[in-house]
PDB file of C-alpha atoms and ligand atoms in Angstrom:
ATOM      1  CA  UNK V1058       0.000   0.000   0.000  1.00 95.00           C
ATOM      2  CA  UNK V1059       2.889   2.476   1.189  1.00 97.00           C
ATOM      3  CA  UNK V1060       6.256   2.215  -0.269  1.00 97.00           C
ATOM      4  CA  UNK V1061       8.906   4.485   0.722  1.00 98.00           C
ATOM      5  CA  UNK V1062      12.729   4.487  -0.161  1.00 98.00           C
ATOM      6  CA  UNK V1063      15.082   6.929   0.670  1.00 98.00           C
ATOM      7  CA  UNK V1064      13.063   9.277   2.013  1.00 98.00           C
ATOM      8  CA  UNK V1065      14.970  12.530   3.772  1.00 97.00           C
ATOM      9  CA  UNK V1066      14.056  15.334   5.870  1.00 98.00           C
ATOM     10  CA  UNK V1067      16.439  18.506   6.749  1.00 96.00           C
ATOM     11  CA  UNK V1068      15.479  21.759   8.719  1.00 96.00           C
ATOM     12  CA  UNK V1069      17.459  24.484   7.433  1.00 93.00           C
ATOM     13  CA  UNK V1070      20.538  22.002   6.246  1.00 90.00           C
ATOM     14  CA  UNK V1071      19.919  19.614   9.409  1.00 94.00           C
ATOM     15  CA  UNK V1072      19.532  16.376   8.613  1.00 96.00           C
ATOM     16  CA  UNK V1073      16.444  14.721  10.846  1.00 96.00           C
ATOM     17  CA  UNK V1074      15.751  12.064   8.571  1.00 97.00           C
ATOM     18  CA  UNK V1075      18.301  10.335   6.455  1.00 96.00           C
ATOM     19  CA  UNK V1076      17.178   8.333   3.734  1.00 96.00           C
ATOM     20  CA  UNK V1077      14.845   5.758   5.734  1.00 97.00           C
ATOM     21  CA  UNK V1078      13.034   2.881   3.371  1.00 98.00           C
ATOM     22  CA  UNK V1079       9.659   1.402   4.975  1.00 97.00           C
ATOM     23  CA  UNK V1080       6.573  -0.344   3.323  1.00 97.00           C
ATOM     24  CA  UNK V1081       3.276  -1.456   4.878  1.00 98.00           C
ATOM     25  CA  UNK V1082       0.928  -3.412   3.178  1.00 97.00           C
ATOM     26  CA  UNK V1083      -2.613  -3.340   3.804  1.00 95.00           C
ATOM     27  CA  UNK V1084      -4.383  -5.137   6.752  1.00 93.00           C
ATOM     28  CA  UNK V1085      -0.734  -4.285   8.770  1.00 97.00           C
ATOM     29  CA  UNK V1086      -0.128  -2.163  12.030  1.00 98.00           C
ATOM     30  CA  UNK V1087       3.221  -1.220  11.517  1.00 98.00           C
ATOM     31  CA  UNK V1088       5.177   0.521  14.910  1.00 97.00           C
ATOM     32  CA  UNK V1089       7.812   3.628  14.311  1.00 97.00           C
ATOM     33  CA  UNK V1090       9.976   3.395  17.306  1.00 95.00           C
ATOM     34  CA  UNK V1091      12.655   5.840  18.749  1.00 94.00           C
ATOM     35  CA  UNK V1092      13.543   8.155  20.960  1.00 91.00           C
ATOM     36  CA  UNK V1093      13.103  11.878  21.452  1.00 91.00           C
ATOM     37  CA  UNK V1094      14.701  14.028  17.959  1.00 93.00           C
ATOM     38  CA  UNK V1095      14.921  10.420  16.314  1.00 95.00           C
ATOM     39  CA  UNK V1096      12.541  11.636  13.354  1.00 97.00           C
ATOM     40  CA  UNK V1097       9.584  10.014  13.898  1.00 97.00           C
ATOM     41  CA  UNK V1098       7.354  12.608  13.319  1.00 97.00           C
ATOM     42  CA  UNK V1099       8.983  14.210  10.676  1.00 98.00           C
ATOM     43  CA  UNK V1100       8.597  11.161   9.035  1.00 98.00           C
ATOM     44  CA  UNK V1101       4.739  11.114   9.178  1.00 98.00           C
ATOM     45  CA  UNK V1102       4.509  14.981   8.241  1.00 98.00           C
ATOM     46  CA  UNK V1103       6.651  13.820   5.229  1.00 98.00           C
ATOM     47  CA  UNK V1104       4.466  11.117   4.212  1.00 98.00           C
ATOM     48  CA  UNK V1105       1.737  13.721   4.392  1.00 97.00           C
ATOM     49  CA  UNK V1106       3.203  16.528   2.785  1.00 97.00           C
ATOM     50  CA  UNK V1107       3.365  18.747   5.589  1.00 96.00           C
ATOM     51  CA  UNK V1108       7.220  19.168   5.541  1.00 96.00           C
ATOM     52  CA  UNK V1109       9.375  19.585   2.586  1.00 95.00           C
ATOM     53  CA  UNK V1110      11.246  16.088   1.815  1.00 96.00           C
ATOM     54  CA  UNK V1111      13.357  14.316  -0.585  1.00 96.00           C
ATOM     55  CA  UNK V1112      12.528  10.748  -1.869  1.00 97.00           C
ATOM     56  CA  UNK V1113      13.719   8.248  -4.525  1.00 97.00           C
ATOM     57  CA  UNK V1114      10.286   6.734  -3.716  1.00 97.00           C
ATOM     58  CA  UNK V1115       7.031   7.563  -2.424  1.00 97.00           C
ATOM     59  CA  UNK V1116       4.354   5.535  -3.515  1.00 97.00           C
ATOM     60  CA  UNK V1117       0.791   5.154  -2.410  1.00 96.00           C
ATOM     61  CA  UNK V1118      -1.210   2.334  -3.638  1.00 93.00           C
ATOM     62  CA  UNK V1119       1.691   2.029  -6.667  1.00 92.00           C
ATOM     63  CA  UNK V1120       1.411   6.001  -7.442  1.00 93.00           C
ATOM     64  CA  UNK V1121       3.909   8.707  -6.780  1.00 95.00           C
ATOM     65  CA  UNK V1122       2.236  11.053  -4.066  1.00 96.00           C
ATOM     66  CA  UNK V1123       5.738  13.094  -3.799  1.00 95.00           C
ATOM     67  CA  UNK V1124       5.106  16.442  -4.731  1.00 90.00           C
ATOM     68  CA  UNK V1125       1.128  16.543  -3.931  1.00 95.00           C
ATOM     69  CA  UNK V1126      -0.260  18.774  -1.442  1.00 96.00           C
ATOM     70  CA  UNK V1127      -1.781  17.321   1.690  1.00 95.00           C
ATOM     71  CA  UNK V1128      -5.399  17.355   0.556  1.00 92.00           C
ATOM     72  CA  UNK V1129      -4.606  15.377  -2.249  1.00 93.00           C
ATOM     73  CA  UNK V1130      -3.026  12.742   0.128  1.00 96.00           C
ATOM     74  CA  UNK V1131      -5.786  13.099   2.082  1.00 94.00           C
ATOM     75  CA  UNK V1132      -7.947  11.933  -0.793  1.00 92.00           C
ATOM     76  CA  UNK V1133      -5.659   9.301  -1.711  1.00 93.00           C
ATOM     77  CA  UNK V1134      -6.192   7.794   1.603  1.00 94.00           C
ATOM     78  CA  UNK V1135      -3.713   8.811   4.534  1.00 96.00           C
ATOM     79  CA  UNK V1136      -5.005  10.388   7.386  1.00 96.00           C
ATOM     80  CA  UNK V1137      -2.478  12.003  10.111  1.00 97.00           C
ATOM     81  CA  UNK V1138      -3.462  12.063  14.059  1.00 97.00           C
ATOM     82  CA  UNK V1139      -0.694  14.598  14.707  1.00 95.00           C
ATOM     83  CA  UNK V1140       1.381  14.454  18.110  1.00 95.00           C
ATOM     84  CA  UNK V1141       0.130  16.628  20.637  1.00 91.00           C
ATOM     85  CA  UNK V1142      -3.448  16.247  19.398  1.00 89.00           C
ATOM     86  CA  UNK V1143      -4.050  19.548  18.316  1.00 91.00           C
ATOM     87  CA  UNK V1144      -7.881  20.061  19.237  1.00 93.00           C
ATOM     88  CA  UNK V1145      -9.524  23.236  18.605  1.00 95.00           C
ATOM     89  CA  UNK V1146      -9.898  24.225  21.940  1.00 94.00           C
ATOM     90  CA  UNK V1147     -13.033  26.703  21.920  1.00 95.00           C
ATOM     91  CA  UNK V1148     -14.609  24.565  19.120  1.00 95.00           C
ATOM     92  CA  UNK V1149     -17.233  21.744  20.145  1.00 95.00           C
ATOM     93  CA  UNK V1150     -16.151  17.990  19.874  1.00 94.00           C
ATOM     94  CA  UNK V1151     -18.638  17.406  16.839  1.00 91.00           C
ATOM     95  CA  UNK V1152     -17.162  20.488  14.967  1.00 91.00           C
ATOM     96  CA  UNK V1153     -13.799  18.893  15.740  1.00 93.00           C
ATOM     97  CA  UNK V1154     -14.652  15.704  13.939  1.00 92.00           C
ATOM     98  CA  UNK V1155     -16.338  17.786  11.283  1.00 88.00           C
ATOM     99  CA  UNK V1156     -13.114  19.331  10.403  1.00 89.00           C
ATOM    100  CA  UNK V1157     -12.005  15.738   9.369  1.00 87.00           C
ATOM    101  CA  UNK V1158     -14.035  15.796   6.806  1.00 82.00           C
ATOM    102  CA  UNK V1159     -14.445  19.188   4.896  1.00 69.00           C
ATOM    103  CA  UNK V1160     -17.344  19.058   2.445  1.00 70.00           C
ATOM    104  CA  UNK V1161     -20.063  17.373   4.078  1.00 64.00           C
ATOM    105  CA  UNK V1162     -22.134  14.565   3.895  1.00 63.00           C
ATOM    106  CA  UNK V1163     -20.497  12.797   6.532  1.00 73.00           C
ATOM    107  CA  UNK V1164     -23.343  12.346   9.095  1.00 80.00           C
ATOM    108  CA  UNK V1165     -22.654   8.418   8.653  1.00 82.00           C
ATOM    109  CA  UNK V1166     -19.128   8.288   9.607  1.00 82.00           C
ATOM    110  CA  UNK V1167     -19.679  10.591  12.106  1.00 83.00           C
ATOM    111  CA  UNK V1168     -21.981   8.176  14.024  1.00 85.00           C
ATOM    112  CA  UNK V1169     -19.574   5.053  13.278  1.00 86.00           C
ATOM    113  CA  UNK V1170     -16.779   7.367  14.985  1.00 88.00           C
ATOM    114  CA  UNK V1171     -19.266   8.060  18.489  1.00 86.00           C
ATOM    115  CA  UNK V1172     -20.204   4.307  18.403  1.00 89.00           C
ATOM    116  CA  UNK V1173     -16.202   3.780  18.630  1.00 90.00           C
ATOM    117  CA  UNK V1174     -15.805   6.456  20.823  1.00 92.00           C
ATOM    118  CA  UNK V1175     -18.883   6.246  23.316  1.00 91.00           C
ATOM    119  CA  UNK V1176     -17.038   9.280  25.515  1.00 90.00           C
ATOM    120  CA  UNK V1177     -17.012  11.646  22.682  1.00 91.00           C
ATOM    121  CA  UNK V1178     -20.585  11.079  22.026  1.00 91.00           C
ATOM    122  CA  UNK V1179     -21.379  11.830  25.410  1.00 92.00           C
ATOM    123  CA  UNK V1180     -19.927  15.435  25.060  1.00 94.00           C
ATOM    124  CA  UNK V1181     -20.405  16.047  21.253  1.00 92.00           C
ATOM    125  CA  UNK V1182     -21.422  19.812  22.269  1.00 94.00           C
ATOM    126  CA  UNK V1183     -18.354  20.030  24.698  1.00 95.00           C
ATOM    127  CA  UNK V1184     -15.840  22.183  24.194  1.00 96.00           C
ATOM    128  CA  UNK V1185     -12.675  20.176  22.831  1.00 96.00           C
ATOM    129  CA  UNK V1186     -10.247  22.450  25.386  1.00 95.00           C
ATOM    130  CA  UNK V1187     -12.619  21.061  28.263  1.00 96.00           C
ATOM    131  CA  UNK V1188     -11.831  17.588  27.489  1.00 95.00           C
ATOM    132  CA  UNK V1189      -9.347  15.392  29.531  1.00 94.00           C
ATOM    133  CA  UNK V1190      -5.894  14.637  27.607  1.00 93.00           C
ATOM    134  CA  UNK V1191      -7.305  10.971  26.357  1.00 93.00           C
ATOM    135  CA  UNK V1192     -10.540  12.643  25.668  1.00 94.00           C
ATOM    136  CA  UNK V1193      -8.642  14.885  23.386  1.00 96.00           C
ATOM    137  CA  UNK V1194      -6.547  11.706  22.453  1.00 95.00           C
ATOM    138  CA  UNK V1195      -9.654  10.498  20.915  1.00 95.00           C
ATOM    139  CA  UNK V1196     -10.732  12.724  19.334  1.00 96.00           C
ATOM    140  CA  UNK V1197      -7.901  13.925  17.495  1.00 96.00           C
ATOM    141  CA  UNK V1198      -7.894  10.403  16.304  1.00 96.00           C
ATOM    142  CA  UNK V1199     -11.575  10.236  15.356  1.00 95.00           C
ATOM    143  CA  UNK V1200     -10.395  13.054  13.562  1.00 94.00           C
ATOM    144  CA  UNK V1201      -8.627  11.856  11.314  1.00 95.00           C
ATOM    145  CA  UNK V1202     -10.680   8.685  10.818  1.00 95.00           C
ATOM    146  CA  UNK V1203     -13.376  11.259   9.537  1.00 93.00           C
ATOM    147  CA  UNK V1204     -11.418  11.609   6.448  1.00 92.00           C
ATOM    148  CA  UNK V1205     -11.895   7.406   5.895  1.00 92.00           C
ATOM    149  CA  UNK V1206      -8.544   6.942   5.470  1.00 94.00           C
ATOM    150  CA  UNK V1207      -6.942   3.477   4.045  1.00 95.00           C
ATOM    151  CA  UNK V1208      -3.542   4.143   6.057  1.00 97.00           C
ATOM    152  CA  UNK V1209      -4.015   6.119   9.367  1.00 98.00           C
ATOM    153  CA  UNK V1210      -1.226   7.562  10.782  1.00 98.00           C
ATOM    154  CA  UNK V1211      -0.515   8.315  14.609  1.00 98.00           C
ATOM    155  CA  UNK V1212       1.645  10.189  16.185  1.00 97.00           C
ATOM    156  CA  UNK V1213       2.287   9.527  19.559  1.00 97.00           C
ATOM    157  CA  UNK V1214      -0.805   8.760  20.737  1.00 96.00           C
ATOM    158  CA  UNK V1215       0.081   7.659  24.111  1.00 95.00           C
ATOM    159  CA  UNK V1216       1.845  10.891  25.305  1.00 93.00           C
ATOM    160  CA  UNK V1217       1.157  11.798  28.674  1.00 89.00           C
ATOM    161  CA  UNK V1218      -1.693   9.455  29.356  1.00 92.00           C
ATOM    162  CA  UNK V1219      -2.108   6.846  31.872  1.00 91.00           C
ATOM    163  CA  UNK V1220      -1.839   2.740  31.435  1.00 92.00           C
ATOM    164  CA  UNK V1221      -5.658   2.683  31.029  1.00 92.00           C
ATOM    165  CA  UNK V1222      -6.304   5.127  28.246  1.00 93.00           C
ATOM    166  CA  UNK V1223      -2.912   3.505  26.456  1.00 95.00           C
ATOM    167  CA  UNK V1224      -5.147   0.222  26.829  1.00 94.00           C
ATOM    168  CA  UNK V1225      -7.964   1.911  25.150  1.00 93.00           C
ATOM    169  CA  UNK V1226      -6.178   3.272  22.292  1.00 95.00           C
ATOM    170  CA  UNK V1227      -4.823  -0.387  21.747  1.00 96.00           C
ATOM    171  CA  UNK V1228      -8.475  -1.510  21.487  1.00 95.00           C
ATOM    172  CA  UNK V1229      -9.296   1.655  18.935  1.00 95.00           C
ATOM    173  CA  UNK V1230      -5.821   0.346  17.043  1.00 97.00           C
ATOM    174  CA  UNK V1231      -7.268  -3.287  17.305  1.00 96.00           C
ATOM    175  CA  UNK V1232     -11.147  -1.597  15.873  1.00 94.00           C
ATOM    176  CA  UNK V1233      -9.734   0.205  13.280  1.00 95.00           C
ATOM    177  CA  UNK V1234      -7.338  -2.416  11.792  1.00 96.00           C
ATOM    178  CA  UNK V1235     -10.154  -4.905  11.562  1.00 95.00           C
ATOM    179  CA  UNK V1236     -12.677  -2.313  10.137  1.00 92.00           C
ATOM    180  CA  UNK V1237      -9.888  -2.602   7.111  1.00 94.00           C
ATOM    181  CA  UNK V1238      -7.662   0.486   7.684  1.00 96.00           C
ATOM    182  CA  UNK V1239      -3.904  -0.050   8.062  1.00 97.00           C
ATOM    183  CA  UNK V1240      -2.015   1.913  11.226  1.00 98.00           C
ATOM    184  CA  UNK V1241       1.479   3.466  11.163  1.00 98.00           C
ATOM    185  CA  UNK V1242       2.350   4.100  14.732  1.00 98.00           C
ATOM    186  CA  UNK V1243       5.087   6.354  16.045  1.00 98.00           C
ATOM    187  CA  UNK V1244       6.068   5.923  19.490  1.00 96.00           C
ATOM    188  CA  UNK V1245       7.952   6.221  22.629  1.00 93.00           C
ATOM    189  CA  UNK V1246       6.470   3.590  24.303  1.00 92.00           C
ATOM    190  CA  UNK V1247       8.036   0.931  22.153  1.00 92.00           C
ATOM    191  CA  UNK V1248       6.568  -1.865  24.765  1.00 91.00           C
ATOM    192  CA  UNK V1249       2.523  -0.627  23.806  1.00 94.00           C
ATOM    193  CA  UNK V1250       3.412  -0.158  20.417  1.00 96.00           C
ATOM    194  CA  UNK V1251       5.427  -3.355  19.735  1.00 95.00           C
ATOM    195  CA  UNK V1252       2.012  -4.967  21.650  1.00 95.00           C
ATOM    196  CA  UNK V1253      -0.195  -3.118  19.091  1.00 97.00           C
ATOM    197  CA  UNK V1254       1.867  -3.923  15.945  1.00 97.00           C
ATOM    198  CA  UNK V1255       2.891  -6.994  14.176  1.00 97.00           C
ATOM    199  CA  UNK V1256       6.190  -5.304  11.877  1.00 98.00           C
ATOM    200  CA  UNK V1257       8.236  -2.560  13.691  1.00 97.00           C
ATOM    201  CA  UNK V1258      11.100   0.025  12.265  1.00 97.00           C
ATOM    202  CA  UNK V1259      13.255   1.172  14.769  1.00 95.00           C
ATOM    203  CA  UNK V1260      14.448   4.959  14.139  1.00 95.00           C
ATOM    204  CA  UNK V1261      17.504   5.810  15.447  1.00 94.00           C
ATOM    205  CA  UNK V1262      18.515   9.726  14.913  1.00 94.00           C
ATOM    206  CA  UNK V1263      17.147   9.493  11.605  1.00 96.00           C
ATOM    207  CA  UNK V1264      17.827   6.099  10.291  1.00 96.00           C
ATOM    208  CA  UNK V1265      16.307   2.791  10.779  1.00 96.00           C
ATOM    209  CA  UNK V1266      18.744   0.759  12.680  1.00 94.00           C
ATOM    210  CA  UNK V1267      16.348  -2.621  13.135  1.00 94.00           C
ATOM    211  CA  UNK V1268      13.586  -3.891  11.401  1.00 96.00           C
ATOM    212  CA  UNK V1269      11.002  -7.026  11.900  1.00 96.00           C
ATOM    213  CA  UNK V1270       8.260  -8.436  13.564  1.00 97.00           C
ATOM    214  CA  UNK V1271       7.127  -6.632  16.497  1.00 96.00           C
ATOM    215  CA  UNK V1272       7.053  -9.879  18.853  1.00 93.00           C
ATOM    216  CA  UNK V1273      10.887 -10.486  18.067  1.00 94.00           C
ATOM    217  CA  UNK V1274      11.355  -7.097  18.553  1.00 93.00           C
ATOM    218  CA  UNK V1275      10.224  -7.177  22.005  1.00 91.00           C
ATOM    219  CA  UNK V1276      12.696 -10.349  22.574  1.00 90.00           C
ATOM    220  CA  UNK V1277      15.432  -8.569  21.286  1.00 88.00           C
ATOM    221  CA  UNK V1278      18.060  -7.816  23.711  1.00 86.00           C
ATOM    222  CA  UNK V1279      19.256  -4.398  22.302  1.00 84.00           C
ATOM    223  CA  UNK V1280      15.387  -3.471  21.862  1.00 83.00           C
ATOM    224  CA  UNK V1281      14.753  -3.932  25.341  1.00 85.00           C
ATOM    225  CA  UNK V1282      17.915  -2.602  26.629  1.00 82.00           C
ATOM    226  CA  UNK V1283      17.514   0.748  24.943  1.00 80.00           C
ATOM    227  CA  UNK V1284      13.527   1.148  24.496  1.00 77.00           C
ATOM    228  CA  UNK V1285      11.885  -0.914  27.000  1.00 76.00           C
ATOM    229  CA  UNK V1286      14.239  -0.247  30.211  1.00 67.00           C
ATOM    230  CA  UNK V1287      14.737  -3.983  31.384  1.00 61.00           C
TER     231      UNK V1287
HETATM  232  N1  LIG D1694      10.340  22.522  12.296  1.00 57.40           N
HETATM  233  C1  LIG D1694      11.575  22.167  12.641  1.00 57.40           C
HETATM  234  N2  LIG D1694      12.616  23.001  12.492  1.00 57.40           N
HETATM  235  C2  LIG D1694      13.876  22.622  12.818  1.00 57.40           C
HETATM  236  N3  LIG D1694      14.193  21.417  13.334  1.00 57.40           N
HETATM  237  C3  LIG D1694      13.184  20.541  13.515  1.00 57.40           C
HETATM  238  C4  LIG D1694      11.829  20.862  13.185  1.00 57.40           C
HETATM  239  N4  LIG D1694      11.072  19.789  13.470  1.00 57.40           N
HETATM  240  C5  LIG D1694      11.903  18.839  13.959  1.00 57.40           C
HETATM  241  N5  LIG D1694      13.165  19.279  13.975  1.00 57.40           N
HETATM  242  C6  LIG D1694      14.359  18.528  14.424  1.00 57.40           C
HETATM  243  O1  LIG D1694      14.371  17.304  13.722  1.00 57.40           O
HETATM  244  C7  LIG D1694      14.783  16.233  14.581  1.00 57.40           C
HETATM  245  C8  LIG D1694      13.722  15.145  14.580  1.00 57.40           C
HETATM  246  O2  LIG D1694      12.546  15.665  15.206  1.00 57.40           O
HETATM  247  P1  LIG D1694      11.185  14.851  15.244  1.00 57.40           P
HETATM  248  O3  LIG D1694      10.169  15.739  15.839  1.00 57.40           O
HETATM  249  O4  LIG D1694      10.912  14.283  13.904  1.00 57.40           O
HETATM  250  O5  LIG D1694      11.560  13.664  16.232  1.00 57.40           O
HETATM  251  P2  LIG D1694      10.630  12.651  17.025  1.00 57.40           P
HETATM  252  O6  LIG D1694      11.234  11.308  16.869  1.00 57.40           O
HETATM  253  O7  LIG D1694       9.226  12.811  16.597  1.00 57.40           O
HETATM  254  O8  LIG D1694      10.805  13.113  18.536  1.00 57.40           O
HETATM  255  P3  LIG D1694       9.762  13.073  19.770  1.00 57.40           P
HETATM  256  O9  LIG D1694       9.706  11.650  20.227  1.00 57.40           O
HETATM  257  O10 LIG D1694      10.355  13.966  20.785  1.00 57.40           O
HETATM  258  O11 LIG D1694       8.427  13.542  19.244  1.00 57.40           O
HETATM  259  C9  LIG D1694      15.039  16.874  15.937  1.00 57.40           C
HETATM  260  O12 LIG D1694      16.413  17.087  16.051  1.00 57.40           O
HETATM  261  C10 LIG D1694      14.271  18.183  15.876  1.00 57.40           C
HETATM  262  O13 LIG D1694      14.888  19.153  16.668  1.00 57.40           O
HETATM  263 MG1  LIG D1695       7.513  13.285  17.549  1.00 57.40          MG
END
């Protein structure tokens, strides 16, 4: 579905990401590992066209998307959750999710996403800045399900939130894979995402340094040394 080689990303002559390869096929929750500065996200604004970036390949469904604005990406079927949410604060939690979606006729999906997310149904009229931090979580990620992406792409969705809500957005992960939409997860918490994910990429300032399945990821000794803290 995705196929990316070489793909690099500089800030003014700084290299953050240096020439990374990754594919994901559909069906597949894919985990982008790393540390703080390791690139992750400028990875996933790359692959959305939200940062300027160099490629020898960047194909969606067999089709160059290099080059295409982010709507057009959008309509070709990726879908970003960005890190740090990024909520409208003073907007309601149904306007939020309408913003997924520009152009209407999206009452449907907007009821699958409230069946999925029961708490964001309960406070549709809320105020998004009102809502707790995995309230928010949710919805930034309903959010970008609105746009019925093929490939949804997540940023760091477990920042800052407790073991519970981490365990929720592993069921959503679980939901949305099996409702037919692939996941590319960047994370931190390499032990939740290796648990969501069965093929991993390990970023390491800017480059992938392993690559596999998530479970022998999680077996691996320098995996767990450097990402999982045992
Ligand atoms: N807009 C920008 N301008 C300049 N440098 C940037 C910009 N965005 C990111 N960088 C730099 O690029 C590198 C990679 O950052 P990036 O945000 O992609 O990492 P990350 O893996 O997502 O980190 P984190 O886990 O902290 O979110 C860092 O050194 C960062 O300082
Ligand atoms: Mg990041």
């Amino acid at each position: 579905m995705l196929e990316v080689e070489g793909l690099e990303v500089s800030y003014r002559g700084n290299c953050a990401v240096d020439g990374i390869s990754l594919s994901i096929a559909a069906g597949e929750v894919v985990a982008l590992i790393g540390a703080n500065g390791a690139g992750k996200s400028s990875v996933l604004k790359a692959l959305m066209g939200l940062v300027p970036a160099a490629s020898k390949r960047l194909d969606l469904d067999g089709s160059p998307i290099a080059g295409l604005p982010t709507r057009r990406r959008i309509q070709g079927g990726l879908a970003l959750s960005p890190e740090g949410r990024a909520v409208f604060p003073r907007m309601s939690v149904d306007e939020n999710l309408s913003l997924g979606r520009p152009g209407g006729g999206h009452e449907e999906d907007r009821n699958a996403i409230r069946r999925m997310f029961p708490r964001l149904s309960e406070r549709a009229t809320q105020a998004a800045g009102t809502l707790s931090g995995g309230e928010q979580q949710m919805l930034a990620i309903g959010r970008a399900l609105m746009a019925r992406p093929r490939l949804l792409l997540l940023d760091e969705p477990t920042l800052g939130l407790a073991p519970v809500i981490v365990q929720e957005i592993g069921r959503i992960i679980d939901e949305v894979r099996a409702a037919g939409t692939a996941v590319l997860v960047a994370e931190q918490n390499a032990l939740a995402a290796l648990g969501w994910a069965n093929r991993a990429y390990v970023l390491t300032n800017g480059s992938v340094t392993m690559q596999g399945d998530a479970a022998d990821l999680i077996d691996n000794e320098e995996v767990r040394r450097a990402y999982l803290g045992v």
